[in-house]
GROMACS .gro file of C-alpha atoms in nm:
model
  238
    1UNK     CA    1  -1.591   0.937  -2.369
    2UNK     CA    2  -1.331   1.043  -2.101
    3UNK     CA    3  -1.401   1.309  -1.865
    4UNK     CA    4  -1.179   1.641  -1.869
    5UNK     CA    5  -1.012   1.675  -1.523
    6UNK     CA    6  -1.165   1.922  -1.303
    7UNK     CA    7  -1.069   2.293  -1.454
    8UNK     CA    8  -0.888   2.545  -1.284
    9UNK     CA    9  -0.993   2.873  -1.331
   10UNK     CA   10  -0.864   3.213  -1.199
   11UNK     CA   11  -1.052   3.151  -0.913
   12UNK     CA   12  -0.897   2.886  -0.756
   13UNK     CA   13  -0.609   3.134  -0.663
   14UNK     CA   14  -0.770   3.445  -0.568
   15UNK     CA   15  -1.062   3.265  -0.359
   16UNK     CA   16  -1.102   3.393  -0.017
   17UNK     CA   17  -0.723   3.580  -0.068
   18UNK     CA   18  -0.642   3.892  -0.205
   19UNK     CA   19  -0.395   3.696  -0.482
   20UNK     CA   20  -0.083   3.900  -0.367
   21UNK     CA   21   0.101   3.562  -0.318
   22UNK     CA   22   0.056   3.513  -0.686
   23UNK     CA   23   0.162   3.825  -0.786
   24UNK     CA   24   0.459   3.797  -0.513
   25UNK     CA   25   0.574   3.457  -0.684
   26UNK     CA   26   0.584   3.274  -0.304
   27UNK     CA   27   0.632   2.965  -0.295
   28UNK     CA   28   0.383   2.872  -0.012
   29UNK     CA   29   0.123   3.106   0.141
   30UNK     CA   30  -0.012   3.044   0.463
   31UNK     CA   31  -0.255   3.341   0.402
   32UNK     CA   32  -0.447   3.155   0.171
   33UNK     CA   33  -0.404   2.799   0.380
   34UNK     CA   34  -0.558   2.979   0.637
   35UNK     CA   35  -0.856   3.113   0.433
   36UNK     CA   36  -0.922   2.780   0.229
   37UNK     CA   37  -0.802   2.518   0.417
   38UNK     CA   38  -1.184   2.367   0.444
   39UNK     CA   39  -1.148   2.284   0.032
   40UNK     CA   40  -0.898   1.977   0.159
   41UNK     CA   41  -1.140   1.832   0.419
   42UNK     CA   42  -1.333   1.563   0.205
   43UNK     CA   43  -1.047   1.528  -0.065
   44UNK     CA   44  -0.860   1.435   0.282
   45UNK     CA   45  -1.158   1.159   0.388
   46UNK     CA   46  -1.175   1.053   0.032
   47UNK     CA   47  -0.819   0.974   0.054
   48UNK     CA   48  -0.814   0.767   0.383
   49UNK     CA   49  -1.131   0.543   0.243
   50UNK     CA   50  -0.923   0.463  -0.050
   51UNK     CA   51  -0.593   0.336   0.132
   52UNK     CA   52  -0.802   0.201   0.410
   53UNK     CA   53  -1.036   0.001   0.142
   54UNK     CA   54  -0.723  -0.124  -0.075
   55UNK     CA   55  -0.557  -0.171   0.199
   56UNK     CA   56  -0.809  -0.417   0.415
   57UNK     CA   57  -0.867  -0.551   0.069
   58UNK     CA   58  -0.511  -0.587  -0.039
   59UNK     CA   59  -0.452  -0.814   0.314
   60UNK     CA   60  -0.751  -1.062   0.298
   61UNK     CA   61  -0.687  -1.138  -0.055
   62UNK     CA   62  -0.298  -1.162   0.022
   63UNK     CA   63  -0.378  -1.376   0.351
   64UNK     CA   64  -0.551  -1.638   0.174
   65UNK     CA   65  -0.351  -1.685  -0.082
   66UNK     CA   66  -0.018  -1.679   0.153
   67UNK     CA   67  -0.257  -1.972   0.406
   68UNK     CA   68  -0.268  -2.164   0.119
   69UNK     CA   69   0.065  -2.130  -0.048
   70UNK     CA   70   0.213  -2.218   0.332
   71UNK     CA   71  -0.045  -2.564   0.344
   72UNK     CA   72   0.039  -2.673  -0.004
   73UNK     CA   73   0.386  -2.526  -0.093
   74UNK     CA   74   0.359  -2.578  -0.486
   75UNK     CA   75   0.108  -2.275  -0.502
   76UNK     CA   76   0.378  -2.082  -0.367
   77UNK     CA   77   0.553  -1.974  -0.691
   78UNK     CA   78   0.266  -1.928  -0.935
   79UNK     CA   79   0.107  -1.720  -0.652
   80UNK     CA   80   0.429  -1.536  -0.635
   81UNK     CA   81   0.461  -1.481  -0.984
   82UNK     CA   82   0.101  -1.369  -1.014
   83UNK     CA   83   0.118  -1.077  -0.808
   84UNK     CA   84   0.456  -0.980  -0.886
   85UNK     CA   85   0.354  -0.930  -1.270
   86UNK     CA   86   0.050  -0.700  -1.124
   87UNK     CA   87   0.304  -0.548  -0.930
   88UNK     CA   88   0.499  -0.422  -1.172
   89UNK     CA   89   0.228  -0.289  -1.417
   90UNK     CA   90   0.293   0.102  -1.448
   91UNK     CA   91   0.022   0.221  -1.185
   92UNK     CA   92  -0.101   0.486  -1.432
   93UNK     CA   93  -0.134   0.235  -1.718
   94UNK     CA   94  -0.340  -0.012  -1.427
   95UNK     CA   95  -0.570   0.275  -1.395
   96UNK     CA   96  -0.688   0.348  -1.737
   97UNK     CA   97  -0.684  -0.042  -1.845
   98UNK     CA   98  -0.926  -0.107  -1.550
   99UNK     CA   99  -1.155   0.214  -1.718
  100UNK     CA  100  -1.302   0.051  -1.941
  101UNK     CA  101  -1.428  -0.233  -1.740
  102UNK     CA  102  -1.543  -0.087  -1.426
  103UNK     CA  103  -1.568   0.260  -1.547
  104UNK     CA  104  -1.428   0.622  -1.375
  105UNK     CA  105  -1.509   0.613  -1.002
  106UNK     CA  106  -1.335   0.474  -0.629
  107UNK     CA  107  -1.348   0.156  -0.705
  108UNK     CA  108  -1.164   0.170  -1.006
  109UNK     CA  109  -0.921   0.325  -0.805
  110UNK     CA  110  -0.952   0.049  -0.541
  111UNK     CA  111  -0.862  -0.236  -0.707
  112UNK     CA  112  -0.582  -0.119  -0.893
  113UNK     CA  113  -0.458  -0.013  -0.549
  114UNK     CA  114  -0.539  -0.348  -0.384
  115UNK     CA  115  -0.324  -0.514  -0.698
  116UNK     CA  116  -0.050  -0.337  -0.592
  117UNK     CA  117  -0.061  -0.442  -0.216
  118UNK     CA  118  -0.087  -0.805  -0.307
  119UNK     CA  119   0.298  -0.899  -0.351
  120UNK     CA  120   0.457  -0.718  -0.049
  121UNK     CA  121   0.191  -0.815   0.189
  122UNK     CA  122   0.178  -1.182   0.011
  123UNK     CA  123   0.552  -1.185   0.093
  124UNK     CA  124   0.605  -1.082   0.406
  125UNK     CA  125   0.342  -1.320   0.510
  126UNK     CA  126   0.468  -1.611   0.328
  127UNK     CA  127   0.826  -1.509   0.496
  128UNK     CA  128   0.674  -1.498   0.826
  129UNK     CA  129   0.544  -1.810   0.812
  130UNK     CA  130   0.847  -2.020   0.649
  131UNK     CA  131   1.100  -1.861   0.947
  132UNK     CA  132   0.862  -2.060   1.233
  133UNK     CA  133   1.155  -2.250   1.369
  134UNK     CA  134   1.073  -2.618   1.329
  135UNK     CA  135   1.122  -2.729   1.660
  136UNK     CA  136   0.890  -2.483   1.761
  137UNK     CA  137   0.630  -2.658   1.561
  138UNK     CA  138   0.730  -3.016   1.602
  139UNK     CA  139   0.677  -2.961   1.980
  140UNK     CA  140   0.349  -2.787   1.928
  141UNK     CA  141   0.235  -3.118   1.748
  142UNK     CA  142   0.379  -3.349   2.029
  143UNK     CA  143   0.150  -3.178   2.273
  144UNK     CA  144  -0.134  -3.260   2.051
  145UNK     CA  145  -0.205  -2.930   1.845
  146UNK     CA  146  -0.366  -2.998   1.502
  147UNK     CA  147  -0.243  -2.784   1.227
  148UNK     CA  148  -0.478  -2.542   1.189
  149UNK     CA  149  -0.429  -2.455   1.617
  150UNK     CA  150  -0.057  -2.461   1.554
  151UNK     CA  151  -0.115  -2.225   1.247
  152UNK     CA  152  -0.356  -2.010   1.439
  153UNK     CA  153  -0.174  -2.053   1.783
  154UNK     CA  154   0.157  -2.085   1.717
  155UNK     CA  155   0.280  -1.998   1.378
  156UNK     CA  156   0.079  -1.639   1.297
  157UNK     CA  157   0.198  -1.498   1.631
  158UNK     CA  158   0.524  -1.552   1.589
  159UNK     CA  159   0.473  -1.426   1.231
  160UNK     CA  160   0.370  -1.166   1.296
  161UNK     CA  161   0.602  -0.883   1.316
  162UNK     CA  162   0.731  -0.978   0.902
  163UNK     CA  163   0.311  -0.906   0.857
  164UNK     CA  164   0.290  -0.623   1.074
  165UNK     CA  165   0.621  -0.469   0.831
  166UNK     CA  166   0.438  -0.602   0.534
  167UNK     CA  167   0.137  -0.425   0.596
  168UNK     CA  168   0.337  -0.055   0.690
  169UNK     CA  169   0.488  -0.085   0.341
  170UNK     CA  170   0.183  -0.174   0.158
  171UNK     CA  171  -0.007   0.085   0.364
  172UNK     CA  172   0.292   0.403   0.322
  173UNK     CA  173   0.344   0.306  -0.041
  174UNK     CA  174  -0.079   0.344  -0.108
  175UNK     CA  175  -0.131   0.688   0.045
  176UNK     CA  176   0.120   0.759  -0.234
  177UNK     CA  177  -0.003   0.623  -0.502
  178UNK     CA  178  -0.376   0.663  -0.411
  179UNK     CA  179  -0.323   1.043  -0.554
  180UNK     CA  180  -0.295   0.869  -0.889
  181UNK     CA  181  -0.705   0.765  -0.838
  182UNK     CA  182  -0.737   1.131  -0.983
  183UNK     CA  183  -0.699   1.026  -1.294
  184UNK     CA  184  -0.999   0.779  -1.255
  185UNK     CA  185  -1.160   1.043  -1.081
  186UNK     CA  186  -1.173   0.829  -0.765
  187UNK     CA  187  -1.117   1.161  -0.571
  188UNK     CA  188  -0.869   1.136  -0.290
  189UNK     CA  189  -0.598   1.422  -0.284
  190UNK     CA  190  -0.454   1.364  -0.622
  191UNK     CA  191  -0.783   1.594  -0.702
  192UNK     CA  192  -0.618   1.903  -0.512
  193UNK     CA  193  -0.263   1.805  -0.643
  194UNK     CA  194  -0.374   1.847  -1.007
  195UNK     CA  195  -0.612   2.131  -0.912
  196UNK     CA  196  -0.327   2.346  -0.774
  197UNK     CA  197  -0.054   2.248  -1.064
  198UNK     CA  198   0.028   2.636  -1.142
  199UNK     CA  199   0.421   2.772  -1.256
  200UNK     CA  200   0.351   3.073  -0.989
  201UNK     CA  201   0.165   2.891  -0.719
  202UNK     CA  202   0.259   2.589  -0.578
  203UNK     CA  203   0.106   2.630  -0.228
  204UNK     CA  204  -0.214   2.376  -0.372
  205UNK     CA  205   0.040   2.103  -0.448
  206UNK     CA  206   0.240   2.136  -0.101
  207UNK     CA  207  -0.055   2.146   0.129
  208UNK     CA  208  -0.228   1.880  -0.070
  209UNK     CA  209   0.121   1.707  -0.034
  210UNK     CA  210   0.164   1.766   0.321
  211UNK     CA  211  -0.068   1.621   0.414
  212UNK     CA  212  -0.054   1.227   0.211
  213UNK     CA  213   0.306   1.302   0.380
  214UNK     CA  214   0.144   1.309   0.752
  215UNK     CA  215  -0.120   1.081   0.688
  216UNK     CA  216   0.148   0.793   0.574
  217UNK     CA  217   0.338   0.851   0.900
  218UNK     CA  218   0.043   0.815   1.095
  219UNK     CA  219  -0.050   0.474   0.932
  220UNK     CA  220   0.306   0.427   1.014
  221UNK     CA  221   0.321   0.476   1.300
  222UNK     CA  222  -0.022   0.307   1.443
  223UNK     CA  223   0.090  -0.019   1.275
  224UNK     CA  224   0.385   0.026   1.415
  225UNK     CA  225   0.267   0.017   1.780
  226UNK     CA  226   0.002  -0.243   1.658
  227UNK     CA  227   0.308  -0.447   1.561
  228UNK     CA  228   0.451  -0.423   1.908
  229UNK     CA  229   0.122  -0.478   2.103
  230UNK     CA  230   0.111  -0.814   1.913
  231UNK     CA  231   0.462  -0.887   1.982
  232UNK     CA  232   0.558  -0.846   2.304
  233UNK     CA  233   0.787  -1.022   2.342
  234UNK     CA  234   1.000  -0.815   2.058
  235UNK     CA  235   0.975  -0.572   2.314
  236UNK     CA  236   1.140  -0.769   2.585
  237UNK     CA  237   1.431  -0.936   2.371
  238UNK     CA  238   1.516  -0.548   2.242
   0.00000   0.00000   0.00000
């Protein structure tokens, strides 16, 4: 039997405010932001364990099967394939087809997020990896390296700024759709988005909003200067 969502009641918009922003029609009211902005603190936590689960989850599985598809090229396409067809399953349909098999909770929500990571980080990895210049690797193996040093040595390091990219897309493109895990009730801050959906008050949606907004340009932007750390020499040729 599914679950209702959680119900709004009256409450929800005259809590700790004296409801003249309802009655006003605003928009946004930082009045009541102010007086209930404690109600987005573990929606906010519960949102940052999902993307940083499906995320870490999303890039292991990805990894492997982009280490593989580079040692034996033939796996390459099938792998390709594979993820691309989870990749374009509508993410709300992913959700309630996974219900019945690992029931409403986070990790429902997890792995359909994590099935969506799979073909952009898969990609970018696999791109990475094919645009080692050859003669880069031919003269790693005259000077003795065996392939899994010039894989580890040579080839991911120069890879990686296509994974570093991979990974901010995948990341950016989860905080969005992790407000879907609502409808699992994984939590996250699809909870306050739904919550707050009201014709005359709308400041629930753009706070909850807001902040999946700031929290994907944060990931952003750490992975960004993770990328550059890793690459420095990115840094010099610019």
């Amino acid at each position: 039997m599914v679950e209702p969502l959680a119900a709004v009641d009256e409450s929800f918009f005259t809590d700790r405010s004296n409801g003249s922003c309802i009655q006003d029609n605003k928009l946004f009211c930082p009045g009541w932001v102010a007086d209930n902005y404690d109600r987005y603190v573990d929606p906010t936590l519960q949102h940052l364990v999902l993307v940083g689960s499906a995320v870490a989850a999303g890039f292991l599985i990805a990894f492997a099967l982009a280490i593989l598809a580079h040692r034996h090229r033939f796996l390459s396409t099938p792998f390709l394939a594979g993820t691309g067809v989870l990749y374009t399953i509508p993410s709300i349909s992913f959700f309630f087809l996974l219900l019945p098999v690992t029931g409403r909770g986070a990790l429902t929500a997890i792995i359909a997020l994590t099935a969506f990571n799979l073909q952009i980080i898969f990609r970018n990895i696999t791109t990475g990896l094919r645009n080692v210049p050859s003669e880069v690797t031919e003269a790693a193996t005259g000077v003795g390296m065996t392939r899994t040093q010039i894989l580890w040595r040579v080839e991911l390091p120069l890879a990686m700024p296509e994974i570093i990219a991979g990974l901010r897309i995948a990341t950016v493109s989860t905080v969005a759709l992790a407000t879907l895990a609502v409808f699992a009730n994984g939590g996250g801050l699809g909870t306050e988005i739904v919550t707050g959906s009201n014709i005359t008050f709308k400041t629930g949606i753009i706070v909850a909003g807001s902040i999946a907004v700031i929290m994907a340009i944060l990931f952003d932007g750490v992975l960004l200067l993770i990328g550059r750390l890793l690459a420095p020499w990115r840094r010099v040729a610019a």
